[in-house]
Every structure is written in structure tokens, then in C-alpha cells.
Amino acid sequence: MTETDDLVRQQASKKATQWLILLQEEPDDPKVRSEFNAWLAATPTNREAWAHTETTMGLVRHLSPSNAGNWQHRKRNVVPMRLRQRLSSRATWAGSALALVACFVLFFVGPDLMLHMRADAITGTAETRVMYLSDGSSITLAPGSAISINTQGNHRSVTLLAGEALFSIVHDSARPFVVKAGGFTTTDIGTVFDVRWAQGKVDVGVRAGRVRVNGGAIPAQGRELGTGQALSASATEIYNDNLPAEQIGAWADGLLVANDEPLGKVVTKLKPYLHGVVIVPSRLASQRVSGVYSLSNPAQALEAIAQARQRTVHCYSPWVTILR
């Protein structure tokens, strides 16, 4: 398959995701349906992309009812100025101080220079990037991610320095492909797999094929994962899971999938797509959320996640957002 073929498929997949959202928002609009049917009939690639998207859509049927209405367009709940003026001086001062601290951190700390120096590829807020290797393999970087690459000689390895990446690897038993993240390694056994590295913990999920994961609390012989299997591991703990294969790496298709997960964890997954600081109070962070959310508009996705638990999103400045 050529890079051109890959690009066409990616564009079709992205368009299929857009149709998925639009058809959910306008299910009874004959014009939308007609335009969708025309797009679907235009090429076999479009039909293949839609078939994959329909499979992803099937995830919704397995989710708990708390995702109801997540596809609905909702107006962002920004606190009006006159309401802000009615706040007590103490509350106003606290909000201003919080915004000032956030500005200080964002402005003075800036990007991690050491990370930039070590990385061969890096992505910013709401930015994804697809990289093609000379052996035909591809790597899709999620927002806020960084990798370094070593493909010299018989070595094929990538170090995930931060964030998350989806790997589609051309298997070569003479040149195993290894992904390193902290003290963990994930070795390809012919597969498409997702790796996330954050706060000393690695998350690995297999969309197709098999991998072997080593490191941390994983037994010395490693843990093999097949299609639809996933694990989370740290230096002291390991947790195994089974997921619909299409859910793994769904972010690369423009979707954030939550299946009975803590609200705080779901918002953490969304944060790389949002600017500024998003605060989830501890009393809300553990509440469970399910749903499929479009990453094409992260602000609306945050609204939908909050609505799943009858919560609201309050913007106190361009840099500070709080769920209540």
C-alpha cells in the first residue's frame, strides 16, 4: 500500500467520522441523508471507511445509558459578566488568583525544552501527526505526545517520551519492533496497537494482532496481549481489560470513547485537545461516565461529558475551566 493510498483512507475515515456525528445530530434531515448517500456511493474506500465507523458506532449500544444525549449540540455555559460582578469579593479574588497562577505557569514554564531536545517528533495541543517509516509501518501521534526513533541496522525501536501513539507495524521477525515507555517495553508480534505513557503508568491496547509487554509489575516473562486485550501497569500494579477492538486507538479516528470510566479520567484523556487548565473537583472525579464523543470539537465534547453526569462547564478565563 502506498502513502497515497494511506492518505486517501485516512481522509475517508475522517469524513466518515464527520458523517457519524452529523447523522446523529440531524437524523431526519433529507438533505443530509441524500448527501451522505452520495458520498457513500462515490468510492469503495468511502464504503470501507463507513463500515469501520458503523462498527465503532456499535460501541454505543454496549454503553450504559448515561451517554444519552451526548450527541446533542449544547450551548457552552460561560458565566455572564454581570453574574460575575455579583460574586462576593472573596470568590472574585479567588477566581482571579487562580487565573493568574494559570497564566504564570503557561507563560513562564512553556514547553519542556528537554523533551523537545530528545524528541524526533512532537505534537502540541489538539494536534495529531502521522509518520511513515521506511519499512511501511506508520505511527499516529496523539496531541501532547513525543517520540524518538531508532531504525538503524537491525534495530527498530521507538521511545514514547510522553503522551500516546497508535502503531501500525509491518512485522519482521528478524527486526522486531519495540516501543519503550519509561521502564516498559512493548514488542510487536505483527499488529496494530496503542501505547499511552503518563505519570509513571503505561496503557497498552491491541486493535489487531499480538504484542508482548514487559516491565514494572508485569511478571518477568512478560504479558502477551491479543486483539481486544489491554492492560495498565505501573511499577507496583497491573490491571487487565478486554475491550471492543474498534475502541482501542479510537482517538486516531476522531473519537473519544468512555465505557463506565471515572469522569476525571475521561477529562484527562480530553485535556491534550484543550487549551488552558481544566479542573474537575475531587467530589466529581470518581463519578462514572459512558459515551462516544467527537474530538473535532473538544469544547463541545467537554460539555457532553459534563452533561452525562448533569454537570456544567464554567469558563472563568481563556485559561481556566471548571466542572461543577
PDB file of C-alpha atoms in Angstrom:
ATOM      1  CA  MET A   1       0.000   0.000   0.000  1.00  0.00           C
ATOM      2  CA  THR A   2       1.414   3.412  -0.979  1.00  0.00           C
ATOM      3  CA  GLU A   3       1.473   6.548   1.146  1.00  0.00           C
ATOM      4  CA  THR A   4      -1.134   7.982  -1.251  1.00  0.00           C
ATOM      5  CA  ASP A   5      -3.445   5.026  -0.552  1.00  0.00           C
ATOM      6  CA  ASP A   6      -2.948   5.529   3.192  1.00  0.00           C
ATOM      7  CA  LEU A   7      -3.733   9.238   2.885  1.00  0.00           C
ATOM      8  CA  VAL A   8      -6.921   8.552   0.908  1.00  0.00           C
ATOM      9  CA  ARG A   9      -8.052   6.010   3.519  1.00  0.00           C
ATOM     10  CA  GLN A  10      -7.313   8.409   6.373  1.00  0.00           C
ATOM     11  CA  GLN A  11      -9.262  11.188   4.663  1.00  0.00           C
ATOM     12  CA  ALA A  12     -12.189   8.833   4.077  1.00  0.00           C
ATOM     13  CA  SER A  13     -12.068   7.684   7.705  1.00  0.00           C
ATOM     14  CA  LYS A  14     -12.068  11.280   8.923  1.00  0.00           C
ATOM     15  CA  LYS A  15     -15.006  12.122   6.661  1.00  0.00           C
ATOM     16  CA  ALA A  16     -16.877   9.029   7.856  1.00  0.00           C
ATOM     17  CA  THR A  17     -16.445  10.214  11.450  1.00  0.00           C
ATOM     18  CA  GLN A  18     -17.864  13.603  10.467  1.00  0.00           C
ATOM     19  CA  TRP A  19     -20.866  11.888   8.854  1.00  0.00           C
ATOM     20  CA  LEU A  20     -21.317   9.799  12.002  1.00  0.00           C
ATOM     21  CA  ILE A  21     -21.665  12.954  14.102  1.00  0.00           C
ATOM     22  CA  LEU A  22     -23.836  14.804  11.562  1.00  0.00           C
ATOM     23  CA  LEU A  23     -26.261  11.909  11.109  1.00  0.00           C
ATOM     24  CA  GLN A  24     -26.671  11.711  14.873  1.00  0.00           C
ATOM     25  CA  GLU A  25     -27.332  15.447  15.115  1.00  0.00           C
ATOM     26  CA  GLU A  26     -29.657  15.654  12.064  1.00  0.00           C
ATOM     27  CA  PRO A  27     -31.239  12.178  11.760  1.00  0.00           C
ATOM     28  CA  ASP A  28     -34.378  13.451   9.978  1.00  0.00           C
ATOM     29  CA  ASP A  29     -32.810  15.912   7.548  1.00  0.00           C
ATOM     30  CA  PRO A  30     -33.392  14.583   3.992  1.00  0.00           C
ATOM     31  CA  LYS A  31     -30.637  16.785   2.530  1.00  0.00           C
ATOM     32  CA  VAL A  32     -28.072  15.429   4.967  1.00  0.00           C
ATOM     33  CA  ARG A  33     -29.167  11.871   4.209  1.00  0.00           C
ATOM     34  CA  SER A  34     -29.020  12.461   0.451  1.00  0.00           C
ATOM     35  CA  GLU A  35     -25.534  13.981   0.601  1.00  0.00           C
ATOM     36  CA  PHE A  36     -24.356  11.142   2.819  1.00  0.00           C
ATOM     37  CA  ASN A  37     -25.696   8.512   0.387  1.00  0.00           C
ATOM     38  CA  ALA A  38     -23.923  10.251  -2.491  1.00  0.00           C
ATOM     39  CA  TRP A  39     -20.650  10.276  -0.591  1.00  0.00           C
ATOM     40  CA  LEU A  40     -21.069   6.634   0.382  1.00  0.00           C
ATOM     41  CA  ALA A  41     -21.677   5.545  -3.232  1.00  0.00           C
ATOM     42  CA  ALA A  42     -18.785   7.579  -4.627  1.00  0.00           C
ATOM     43  CA  THR A  43     -15.901   5.155  -3.898  1.00  0.00           C
ATOM     44  CA  PRO A  44     -15.232   1.724  -2.378  1.00  0.00           C
ATOM     45  CA  THR A  45     -12.837   3.446   0.044  1.00  0.00           C
ATOM     46  CA  ASN A  46     -15.711   5.541   1.403  1.00  0.00           C
ATOM     47  CA  ARG A  47     -17.828   2.430   1.899  1.00  0.00           C
ATOM     48  CA  GLU A  48     -14.964   0.652   3.671  1.00  0.00           C
ATOM     49  CA  ALA A  49     -14.402   3.664   5.940  1.00  0.00           C
ATOM     50  CA  TRP A  50     -18.109   3.835   6.776  1.00  0.00           C
ATOM     51  CA  ALA A  51     -18.246   0.108   7.542  1.00  0.00           C
ATOM     52  CA  HIS A  52     -15.454   0.614  10.073  1.00  0.00           C
ATOM     53  CA  THR A  53     -17.227   3.659  11.507  1.00  0.00           C
ATOM     54  CA  GLU A  54     -20.510   1.744  11.794  1.00  0.00           C
ATOM     55  CA  THR A  55     -18.657  -0.892  13.798  1.00  0.00           C
ATOM     56  CA  THR A  56     -17.371   1.849  16.077  1.00  0.00           C
ATOM     57  CA  MET A  57     -20.902   3.211  16.353  1.00  0.00           C
ATOM     58  CA  GLY A  58     -21.943  -0.224  17.584  1.00  0.00           C
ATOM     59  CA  LEU A  59     -19.967   0.558  20.730  1.00  0.00           C
ATOM     60  CA  VAL A  60     -22.687   2.962  21.778  1.00  0.00           C
ATOM     61  CA  ARG A  61     -25.161   0.119  22.136  1.00  0.00           C
ATOM     62  CA  HIS A  62     -22.886  -1.534  24.715  1.00  0.00           C
ATOM     63  CA  LEU A  63     -22.506   1.575  26.829  1.00  0.00           C
ATOM     64  CA  SER A  64     -24.577   2.424  29.897  1.00  0.00           C
ATOM     65  CA  PRO A  65     -27.500   4.870  29.491  1.00  0.00           C
ATOM     66  CA  SER A  66     -25.533   7.795  30.962  1.00  0.00           C
ATOM     67  CA  ASN A  67     -24.337   8.672  27.455  1.00  0.00           C
ATOM     68  CA  ALA A  68     -27.854   9.609  26.332  1.00  0.00           C
ATOM     69  CA  GLY A  69     -27.896  12.987  24.660  1.00  0.00           C
ATOM     70  CA  ASN A  70     -24.124  13.210  24.289  1.00  0.00           C
ATOM     71  CA  TRP A  71     -24.545  13.785  20.555  1.00  0.00           C
ATOM     72  CA  GLN A  72     -26.799  16.787  21.103  1.00  0.00           C
ATOM     73  CA  HIS A  73     -25.388  20.238  20.435  1.00  0.00           C
ATOM     74  CA  ARG A  74     -25.349  22.208  23.671  1.00  0.00           C
ATOM     75  CA  LYS A  75     -24.516  25.871  24.298  1.00  0.00           C
ATOM     76  CA  ARG A  76     -21.322  26.453  26.271  1.00  0.00           C
ATOM     77  CA  ASN A  77     -22.097  27.610  29.822  1.00  0.00           C
ATOM     78  CA  VAL A  78     -19.900  30.705  30.144  1.00  0.00           C
ATOM     79  CA  VAL A  79     -20.544  32.741  33.283  1.00  0.00           C
ATOM     80  CA  PRO A  80     -22.027  36.124  32.163  1.00  0.00           C
ATOM     81  CA  MET A  81     -20.098  39.243  33.153  1.00  0.00           C
ATOM     82  CA  ARG A  82     -22.913  40.744  35.205  1.00  0.00           C
ATOM     83  CA  LEU A  83     -23.226  37.499  37.152  1.00  0.00           C
ATOM     84  CA  ARG A  84     -19.504  37.522  37.820  1.00  0.00           C
ATOM     85  CA  GLN A  85     -19.862  41.066  39.170  1.00  0.00           C
ATOM     86  CA  ARG A  86     -22.386  39.812  41.702  1.00  0.00           C
ATOM     87  CA  LEU A  87     -19.983  37.268  43.112  1.00  0.00           C
ATOM     88  CA  SER A  88     -18.570  38.026  46.525  1.00  0.00           C
ATOM     89  CA  SER A  89     -15.260  39.841  46.602  1.00  0.00           C
ATOM     90  CA  ARG A  90     -13.649  36.779  48.125  1.00  0.00           C
ATOM     91  CA  ALA A  91     -14.862  34.469  45.359  1.00  0.00           C
ATOM     92  CA  THR A  92     -13.861  37.001  42.715  1.00  0.00           C
ATOM     93  CA  TRP A  93     -10.403  37.311  44.228  1.00  0.00           C
ATOM     94  CA  ALA A  94     -10.023  33.532  44.346  1.00  0.00           C
ATOM     95  CA  GLY A  95     -11.027  33.175  40.681  1.00  0.00           C
ATOM     96  CA  SER A  96      -8.650  35.965  39.648  1.00  0.00           C
ATOM     97  CA  ALA A  97      -5.809  34.442  41.636  1.00  0.00           C
ATOM     98  CA  LEU A  98      -6.464  31.058  40.038  1.00  0.00           C
ATOM     99  CA  ALA A  99      -6.397  32.588  36.570  1.00  0.00           C
ATOM    100  CA  LEU A 100      -3.214  34.499  37.434  1.00  0.00           C
ATOM    101  CA  VAL A 101      -1.476  31.336  38.614  1.00  0.00           C
ATOM    102  CA  ALA A 102      -2.554  29.515  35.437  1.00  0.00           C
ATOM    103  CA  CYS A 103      -1.225  32.366  33.288  1.00  0.00           C
ATOM    104  CA  PHE A 104       2.056  32.305  35.175  1.00  0.00           C
ATOM    105  CA  VAL A 105       2.504  28.565  34.662  1.00  0.00           C
ATOM    106  CA  LEU A 106       1.569  28.641  30.975  1.00  0.00           C
ATOM    107  CA  PHE A 107       3.629  31.727  30.127  1.00  0.00           C
ATOM    108  CA  PHE A 108       6.789  31.222  32.150  1.00  0.00           C
ATOM    109  CA  VAL A 109       7.142  27.450  32.170  1.00  0.00           C
ATOM    110  CA  GLY A 110       6.295  26.962  28.491  1.00  0.00           C
ATOM    111  CA  PRO A 111       7.187  23.778  26.590  1.00  0.00           C
ATOM    112  CA  ASP A 112       9.502  21.249  28.183  1.00  0.00           C
ATOM    113  CA  LEU A 113      12.772  22.141  26.447  1.00  0.00           C
ATOM    114  CA  MET A 114      14.421  18.846  27.385  1.00  0.00           C
ATOM    115  CA  LEU A 115      11.531  16.964  25.812  1.00  0.00           C
ATOM    116  CA  HIS A 116      11.921  18.937  22.592  1.00  0.00           C
ATOM    117  CA  MET A 117      15.641  18.226  22.547  1.00  0.00           C
ATOM    118  CA  ARG A 118      15.136  14.466  22.927  1.00  0.00           C
ATOM    119  CA  ALA A 119      12.208  14.052  20.534  1.00  0.00           C
ATOM    120  CA  ASP A 120      12.292  13.265  16.818  1.00  0.00           C
ATOM    121  CA  ALA A 121       8.589  14.108  16.566  1.00  0.00           C
ATOM    122  CA  ILE A 122       6.315  16.059  18.892  1.00  0.00           C
ATOM    123  CA  THR A 123       2.708  17.290  18.837  1.00  0.00           C
ATOM    124  CA  GLY A 124       1.047  20.257  20.510  1.00  0.00           C
ATOM    125  CA  THR A 125      -2.441  20.872  21.868  1.00  0.00           C
ATOM    126  CA  ALA A 126      -5.184  19.360  19.652  1.00  0.00           C
ATOM    127  CA  GLU A 127      -2.538  18.336  17.091  1.00  0.00           C
ATOM    128  CA  THR A 128      -2.172  14.815  15.696  1.00  0.00           C
ATOM    129  CA  ARG A 129       0.563  13.647  13.348  1.00  0.00           C
ATOM    130  CA  VAL A 130       1.003  10.559  11.164  1.00  0.00           C
ATOM    131  CA  MET A 131       4.546   9.367  10.467  1.00  0.00           C
ATOM    132  CA  TYR A 132       5.516   6.737   7.892  1.00  0.00           C
ATOM    133  CA  LEU A 133       8.640   4.648   8.385  1.00  0.00           C
ATOM    134  CA  SER A 134      10.781   3.275   5.567  1.00  0.00           C
ATOM    135  CA  ASP A 135       9.605  -0.294   6.258  1.00  0.00           C
ATOM    136  CA  GLY A 136       5.956   0.647   5.603  1.00  0.00           C
ATOM    137  CA  SER A 137       4.984   0.930   9.256  1.00  0.00           C
ATOM    138  CA  SER A 138       3.125   4.008  10.490  1.00  0.00           C
ATOM    139  CA  ILE A 139       2.864   5.871  13.790  1.00  0.00           C
ATOM    140  CA  THR A 140      -0.005   8.213  14.678  1.00  0.00           C
ATOM    141  CA  LEU A 141       0.838  10.633  17.482  1.00  0.00           C
ATOM    142  CA  ALA A 142      -1.942  11.906  19.742  1.00  0.00           C
ATOM    143  CA  PRO A 143      -1.942  15.549  20.925  1.00  0.00           C
ATOM    144  CA  GLY A 144       0.679  16.402  23.535  1.00  0.00           C
ATOM    145  CA  SER A 145       2.914  13.462  22.603  1.00  0.00           C
ATOM    146  CA  ALA A 146       6.596  12.983  21.775  1.00  0.00           C
ATOM    147  CA  ILE A 147       8.711  10.115  20.435  1.00  0.00           C
ATOM    148  CA  SER A 148      12.296   9.365  19.485  1.00  0.00           C
ATOM    149  CA  ILE A 149      13.004   6.831  16.724  1.00  0.00           C
ATOM    150  CA  ASN A 150      15.808   4.335  16.150  1.00  0.00           C
ATOM    151  CA  THR A 151      15.583   2.291  12.923  1.00  0.00           C
ATOM    152  CA  GLN A 152      19.291   1.813  12.245  1.00  0.00           C
ATOM    153  CA  GLY A 153      20.662  -1.599  11.277  1.00  0.00           C
ATOM    154  CA  ASN A 154      18.693  -4.446  12.800  1.00  0.00           C
ATOM    155  CA  HIS A 155      17.079  -2.186  15.357  1.00  0.00           C
ATOM    156  CA  ARG A 156      13.523  -0.915  15.077  1.00  0.00           C
ATOM    157  CA  SER A 157      12.523   0.888  18.225  1.00  0.00           C
ATOM    158  CA  VAL A 158      10.565   3.942  19.308  1.00  0.00           C
ATOM    159  CA  THR A 159      10.715   5.597  22.706  1.00  0.00           C
ATOM    160  CA  LEU A 160       7.415   7.153  23.732  1.00  0.00           C
ATOM    161  CA  LEU A 161       8.662  10.121  25.743  1.00  0.00           C
ATOM    162  CA  ALA A 162       5.202  11.489  26.547  1.00  0.00           C
ATOM    163  CA  GLY A 163       1.572  11.031  25.587  1.00  0.00           C
ATOM    164  CA  GLU A 164       0.057   8.391  23.344  1.00  0.00           C
ATOM    165  CA  ALA A 165       0.614   6.826  19.930  1.00  0.00           C
ATOM    166  CA  LEU A 166      -1.083   4.263  17.688  1.00  0.00           C
ATOM    167  CA  PHE A 167       1.358   1.922  15.945  1.00  0.00           C
ATOM    168  CA  SER A 168       0.601   0.032  12.719  1.00  0.00           C
ATOM    169  CA  ILE A 169       3.632  -2.205  12.249  1.00  0.00           C
ATOM    170  CA  VAL A 170       4.841  -4.303   9.321  1.00  0.00           C
ATOM    171  CA  HIS A 171       6.065  -7.435  11.075  1.00  0.00           C
ATOM    172  CA  ASP A 172       9.661  -8.596  10.554  1.00  0.00           C
ATOM    173  CA  SER A 173      10.825 -11.437  12.799  1.00  0.00           C
ATOM    174  CA  ALA A 174      14.467 -10.581  12.015  1.00  0.00           C
ATOM    175  CA  ARG A 175      13.925  -6.968  13.103  1.00  0.00           C
ATOM    176  CA  PRO A 176      11.406  -6.890  15.995  1.00  0.00           C
ATOM    177  CA  PHE A 177       9.687  -3.560  16.574  1.00  0.00           C
ATOM    178  CA  VAL A 178       9.896  -2.378  20.191  1.00  0.00           C
ATOM    179  CA  VAL A 179       8.138   0.559  21.851  1.00  0.00           C
ATOM    180  CA  LYS A 180       9.787   1.797  25.039  1.00  0.00           C
ATOM    181  CA  ALA A 181       7.916   3.874  27.632  1.00  0.00           C
ATOM    182  CA  GLY A 182       9.647   4.517  30.925  1.00  0.00           C
ATOM    183  CA  GLY A 183      10.741   1.120  32.233  1.00  0.00           C
ATOM    184  CA  PHE A 184       8.258  -0.731  29.998  1.00  0.00           C
ATOM    185  CA  THR A 185       8.720  -2.305  26.565  1.00  0.00           C
ATOM    186  CA  THR A 186       6.028  -3.412  24.117  1.00  0.00           C
ATOM    187  CA  THR A 187       7.246  -5.792  21.403  1.00  0.00           C
ATOM    188  CA  ASP A 188       5.299  -6.215  18.169  1.00  0.00           C
ATOM    189  CA  ILE A 189       4.287  -9.709  17.103  1.00  0.00           C
ATOM    190  CA  GLY A 190       2.572  -8.397  13.928  1.00  0.00           C
ATOM    191  CA  THR A 191      -0.100  -5.942  14.998  1.00  0.00           C
ATOM    192  CA  VAL A 192      -1.821  -2.577  15.363  1.00  0.00           C
ATOM    193  CA  PHE A 193      -1.566  -1.379  18.948  1.00  0.00           C
ATOM    194  CA  ASP A 194      -1.909   1.706  21.126  1.00  0.00           C
ATOM    195  CA  VAL A 195       0.510   2.811  23.851  1.00  0.00           C
ATOM    196  CA  ARG A 196      -0.026   5.625  26.352  1.00  0.00           C
ATOM    197  CA  TRP A 197       2.605   6.805  28.841  1.00  0.00           C
ATOM    198  CA  ALA A 198       1.722   9.242  31.627  1.00  0.00           C
ATOM    199  CA  GLN A 199       2.507   9.707  35.312  1.00  0.00           C
ATOM    200  CA  GLY A 200       4.618   6.560  35.602  1.00  0.00           C
ATOM    201  CA  LYS A 201       1.947   4.285  34.135  1.00  0.00           C
ATOM    202  CA  VAL A 202       1.740   2.577  30.750  1.00  0.00           C
ATOM    203  CA  ASP A 203      -1.524   1.665  28.981  1.00  0.00           C
ATOM    204  CA  VAL A 204      -1.318  -0.809  26.083  1.00  0.00           C
ATOM    205  CA  GLY A 205      -4.221  -1.993  23.909  1.00  0.00           C
ATOM    206  CA  VAL A 206      -4.235  -4.214  20.807  1.00  0.00           C
ATOM    207  CA  ARG A 207      -6.523  -3.393  17.895  1.00  0.00           C
ATOM    208  CA  ALA A 208      -5.241  -6.300  15.766  1.00  0.00           C
ATOM    209  CA  GLY A 209      -2.556  -8.997  16.175  1.00  0.00           C
ATOM    210  CA  ARG A 210      -0.427  -9.557  19.262  1.00  0.00           C
ATOM    211  CA  VAL A 211       2.187  -7.810  21.423  1.00  0.00           C
ATOM    212  CA  ARG A 212       4.289  -8.694  24.435  1.00  0.00           C
ATOM    213  CA  VAL A 213       4.611  -6.178  27.272  1.00  0.00           C
ATOM    214  CA  ASN A 214       7.429  -6.218  29.844  1.00  0.00           C
ATOM    215  CA  GLY A 215       8.395  -4.062  32.798  1.00  0.00           C
ATOM    216  CA  GLY A 216       7.159  -2.784  36.137  1.00  0.00           C
ATOM    217  CA  ALA A 217       4.778  -5.102  37.983  1.00  0.00           C
ATOM    218  CA  ILE A 218       4.393  -7.386  34.939  1.00  0.00           C
ATOM    219  CA  PRO A 219       5.861 -10.892  35.526  1.00  0.00           C
ATOM    220  CA  ALA A 220       9.417 -11.368  34.237  1.00  0.00           C
ATOM    221  CA  GLN A 221       8.311 -13.468  31.244  1.00  0.00           C
ATOM    222  CA  GLY A 222       6.127 -10.610  30.046  1.00  0.00           C
ATOM    223  CA  ARG A 223       2.421 -10.484  29.267  1.00  0.00           C
ATOM    224  CA  GLU A 224       1.104 -11.255  25.777  1.00  0.00           C
ATOM    225  CA  LEU A 225      -1.971  -9.386  24.571  1.00  0.00           C
ATOM    226  CA  GLY A 226      -4.183 -10.300  21.612  1.00  0.00           C
ATOM    227  CA  THR A 227      -6.865  -8.429  19.687  1.00  0.00           C
ATOM    228  CA  GLY A 228      -9.190  -6.537  22.019  1.00  0.00           C
ATOM    229  CA  GLN A 229      -6.984  -7.050  25.061  1.00  0.00           C
ATOM    230  CA  ALA A 230      -5.454  -4.226  27.087  1.00  0.00           C
ATOM    231  CA  LEU A 231      -3.505  -3.629  30.268  1.00  0.00           C
ATOM    232  CA  SER A 232      -2.471  -0.781  32.532  1.00  0.00           C
ATOM    233  CA  ALA A 233       0.700  -1.202  34.548  1.00  0.00           C
ATOM    234  CA  SER A 234       2.912   0.761  36.900  1.00  0.00           C
ATOM    235  CA  ALA A 235       5.925  -0.200  38.961  1.00  0.00           C
ATOM    236  CA  THR A 236       3.659  -1.816  41.577  1.00  0.00           C
ATOM    237  CA  GLU A 237       0.314  -2.631  39.931  1.00  0.00           C
ATOM    238  CA  ILE A 238      -1.105  -4.277  36.824  1.00  0.00           C
ATOM    239  CA  TYR A 239      -4.682  -4.271  35.545  1.00  0.00           C
ATOM    240  CA  ASN A 240      -6.001  -6.317  32.593  1.00  0.00           C
ATOM    241  CA  ASP A 241      -9.029  -5.490  30.465  1.00  0.00           C
ATOM    242  CA  ASN A 242     -10.949  -6.697  27.418  1.00  0.00           C
ATOM    243  CA  LEU A 243     -12.370  -4.100  25.029  1.00  0.00           C
ATOM    244  CA  PRO A 244     -14.085  -3.978  21.635  1.00  0.00           C
ATOM    245  CA  ALA A 245     -11.121  -3.867  19.237  1.00  0.00           C
ATOM    246  CA  GLU A 246     -12.510  -0.773  17.471  1.00  0.00           C
ATOM    247  CA  GLN A 247     -12.421   1.135  20.763  1.00  0.00           C
ATOM    248  CA  ILE A 248      -8.635   0.814  21.008  1.00  0.00           C
ATOM    249  CA  GLY A 249      -6.965   3.854  19.472  1.00  0.00           C
ATOM    250  CA  ALA A 250     -10.368   5.337  18.603  1.00  0.00           C
ATOM    251  CA  TRP A 251      -8.857   8.800  19.141  1.00  0.00           C
ATOM    252  CA  ALA A 252      -6.996   8.328  15.833  1.00  0.00           C
ATOM    253  CA  ASP A 253     -10.436   8.138  14.173  1.00  0.00           C
ATOM    254  CA  GLY A 254     -11.503  11.374  15.889  1.00  0.00           C
ATOM    255  CA  LEU A 255     -13.461   9.731  18.728  1.00  0.00           C
ATOM    256  CA  LEU A 256     -13.110   9.646  22.499  1.00  0.00           C
ATOM    257  CA  VAL A 257     -14.762   6.506  23.889  1.00  0.00           C
ATOM    258  CA  ALA A 258     -15.587   6.166  27.585  1.00  0.00           C
ATOM    259  CA  ASN A 259     -17.011   2.903  28.879  1.00  0.00           C
ATOM    260  CA  ASP A 260     -18.085   3.281  32.516  1.00  0.00           C
ATOM    261  CA  GLU A 261     -14.935   5.236  33.398  1.00  0.00           C
ATOM    262  CA  PRO A 262     -14.338   7.865  36.116  1.00  0.00           C
ATOM    263  CA  LEU A 263     -15.223  11.354  34.917  1.00  0.00           C
ATOM    264  CA  GLY A 264     -11.799  12.621  35.989  1.00  0.00           C
ATOM    265  CA  LYS A 265     -10.043  10.021  33.826  1.00  0.00           C
ATOM    266  CA  VAL A 266     -12.196  10.838  30.794  1.00  0.00           C
ATOM    267  CA  VAL A 267     -11.472  14.563  31.142  1.00  0.00           C
ATOM    268  CA  THR A 268      -7.760  13.751  31.456  1.00  0.00           C
ATOM    269  CA  LYS A 269      -7.941  11.992  28.076  1.00  0.00           C
ATOM    270  CA  LEU A 270      -9.569  15.097  26.600  1.00  0.00           C
ATOM    271  CA  LYS A 271      -7.128  17.625  28.119  1.00  0.00           C
ATOM    272  CA  PRO A 272      -4.491  17.314  25.336  1.00  0.00           C
ATOM    273  CA  TYR A 273      -7.137  18.708  22.959  1.00  0.00           C
ATOM    274  CA  LEU A 274      -7.962  21.720  25.158  1.00  0.00           C
ATOM    275  CA  HIS A 275      -6.044  24.901  25.927  1.00  0.00           C
ATOM    276  CA  GLY A 276      -5.546  26.062  29.479  1.00  0.00           C
ATOM    277  CA  VAL A 277      -6.360  24.347  32.771  1.00  0.00           C
ATOM    278  CA  VAL A 278      -9.427  22.122  33.226  1.00  0.00           C
ATOM    279  CA  ILE A 279     -10.331  21.499  36.861  1.00  0.00           C
ATOM    280  CA  VAL A 280     -12.511  18.587  37.976  1.00  0.00           C
ATOM    281  CA  PRO A 281     -13.331  18.761  41.724  1.00  0.00           C
ATOM    282  CA  SER A 282     -12.469  15.574  43.595  1.00  0.00           C
ATOM    283  CA  ARG A 283     -16.130  15.023  44.538  1.00  0.00           C
ATOM    284  CA  LEU A 284     -16.960  14.698  40.818  1.00  0.00           C
ATOM    285  CA  ALA A 285     -13.828  12.957  39.521  1.00  0.00           C
ATOM    286  CA  SER A 286     -14.890   9.458  40.614  1.00  0.00           C
ATOM    287  CA  GLN A 287     -18.381   9.577  39.073  1.00  0.00           C
ATOM    288  CA  ARG A 288     -18.732   7.089  36.209  1.00  0.00           C
ATOM    289  CA  VAL A 289     -19.257   8.199  32.607  1.00  0.00           C
ATOM    290  CA  SER A 290     -20.022   6.369  29.355  1.00  0.00           C
ATOM    291  CA  GLY A 291     -20.282   7.790  25.875  1.00  0.00           C
ATOM    292  CA  VAL A 292     -18.737   8.369  22.464  1.00  0.00           C
ATOM    293  CA  TYR A 293     -17.578  11.941  21.896  1.00  0.00           C
ATOM    294  CA  SER A 294     -16.288  13.732  18.804  1.00  0.00           C
ATOM    295  CA  LEU A 295     -12.780  15.154  19.142  1.00  0.00           C
ATOM    296  CA  SER A 296     -13.359  17.530  16.225  1.00  0.00           C
ATOM    297  CA  ASN A 297     -14.819  19.999  18.750  1.00  0.00           C
ATOM    298  CA  PRO A 298     -13.186  19.344  22.153  1.00  0.00           C
ATOM    299  CA  ALA A 299     -15.155  22.116  23.885  1.00  0.00           C
ATOM    300  CA  GLN A 300     -18.466  20.506  22.888  1.00  0.00           C
ATOM    301  CA  ALA A 301     -17.084  17.121  23.945  1.00  0.00           C
ATOM    302  CA  LEU A 302     -16.326  18.539  27.401  1.00  0.00           C
ATOM    303  CA  GLU A 303     -19.882  19.892  27.589  1.00  0.00           C
ATOM    304  CA  ALA A 304     -21.284  16.474  26.665  1.00  0.00           C
ATOM    305  CA  ILE A 305     -19.106  14.689  29.229  1.00  0.00           C
ATOM    306  CA  ALA A 306     -20.313  17.099  31.921  1.00  0.00           C
ATOM    307  CA  GLN A 307     -23.947  16.679  30.826  1.00  0.00           C
ATOM    308  CA  ALA A 308     -23.604  12.886  31.167  1.00  0.00           C
ATOM    309  CA  ARG A 309     -23.468  13.488  34.922  1.00  0.00           C
ATOM    310  CA  GLN A 310     -25.817  16.502  34.937  1.00  0.00           C
ATOM    311  CA  ARG A 311     -22.878  18.841  35.477  1.00  0.00           C
ATOM    312  CA  THR A 312     -21.990  22.149  33.842  1.00  0.00           C
ATOM    313  CA  VAL A 313     -18.852  23.719  32.397  1.00  0.00           C
ATOM    314  CA  HIS A 314     -17.842  27.174  33.632  1.00  0.00           C
ATOM    315  CA  CYS A 315     -15.169  29.258  31.886  1.00  0.00           C
ATOM    316  CA  TYR A 316     -13.630  31.864  34.187  1.00  0.00           C
ATOM    317  CA  SER A 317     -10.990  32.968  31.684  1.00  0.00           C
ATOM    318  CA  PRO A 318      -9.473  31.660  28.444  1.00  0.00           C
ATOM    319  CA  TRP A 319      -7.111  29.626  30.631  1.00  0.00           C
ATOM    320  CA  VAL A 320      -9.305  28.260  33.420  1.00  0.00           C
ATOM    321  CA  THR A 321     -12.312  25.940  33.039  1.00  0.00           C
ATOM    322  CA  ILE A 322     -14.066  24.251  35.985  1.00  0.00           C
ATOM    323  CA  LEU A 323     -16.684  21.487  36.018  1.00  0.00           C
ATOM    324  CA  ARG A 324     -19.446  21.937  38.585  1.00  0.00           C
TER     325      ARG A 324
END
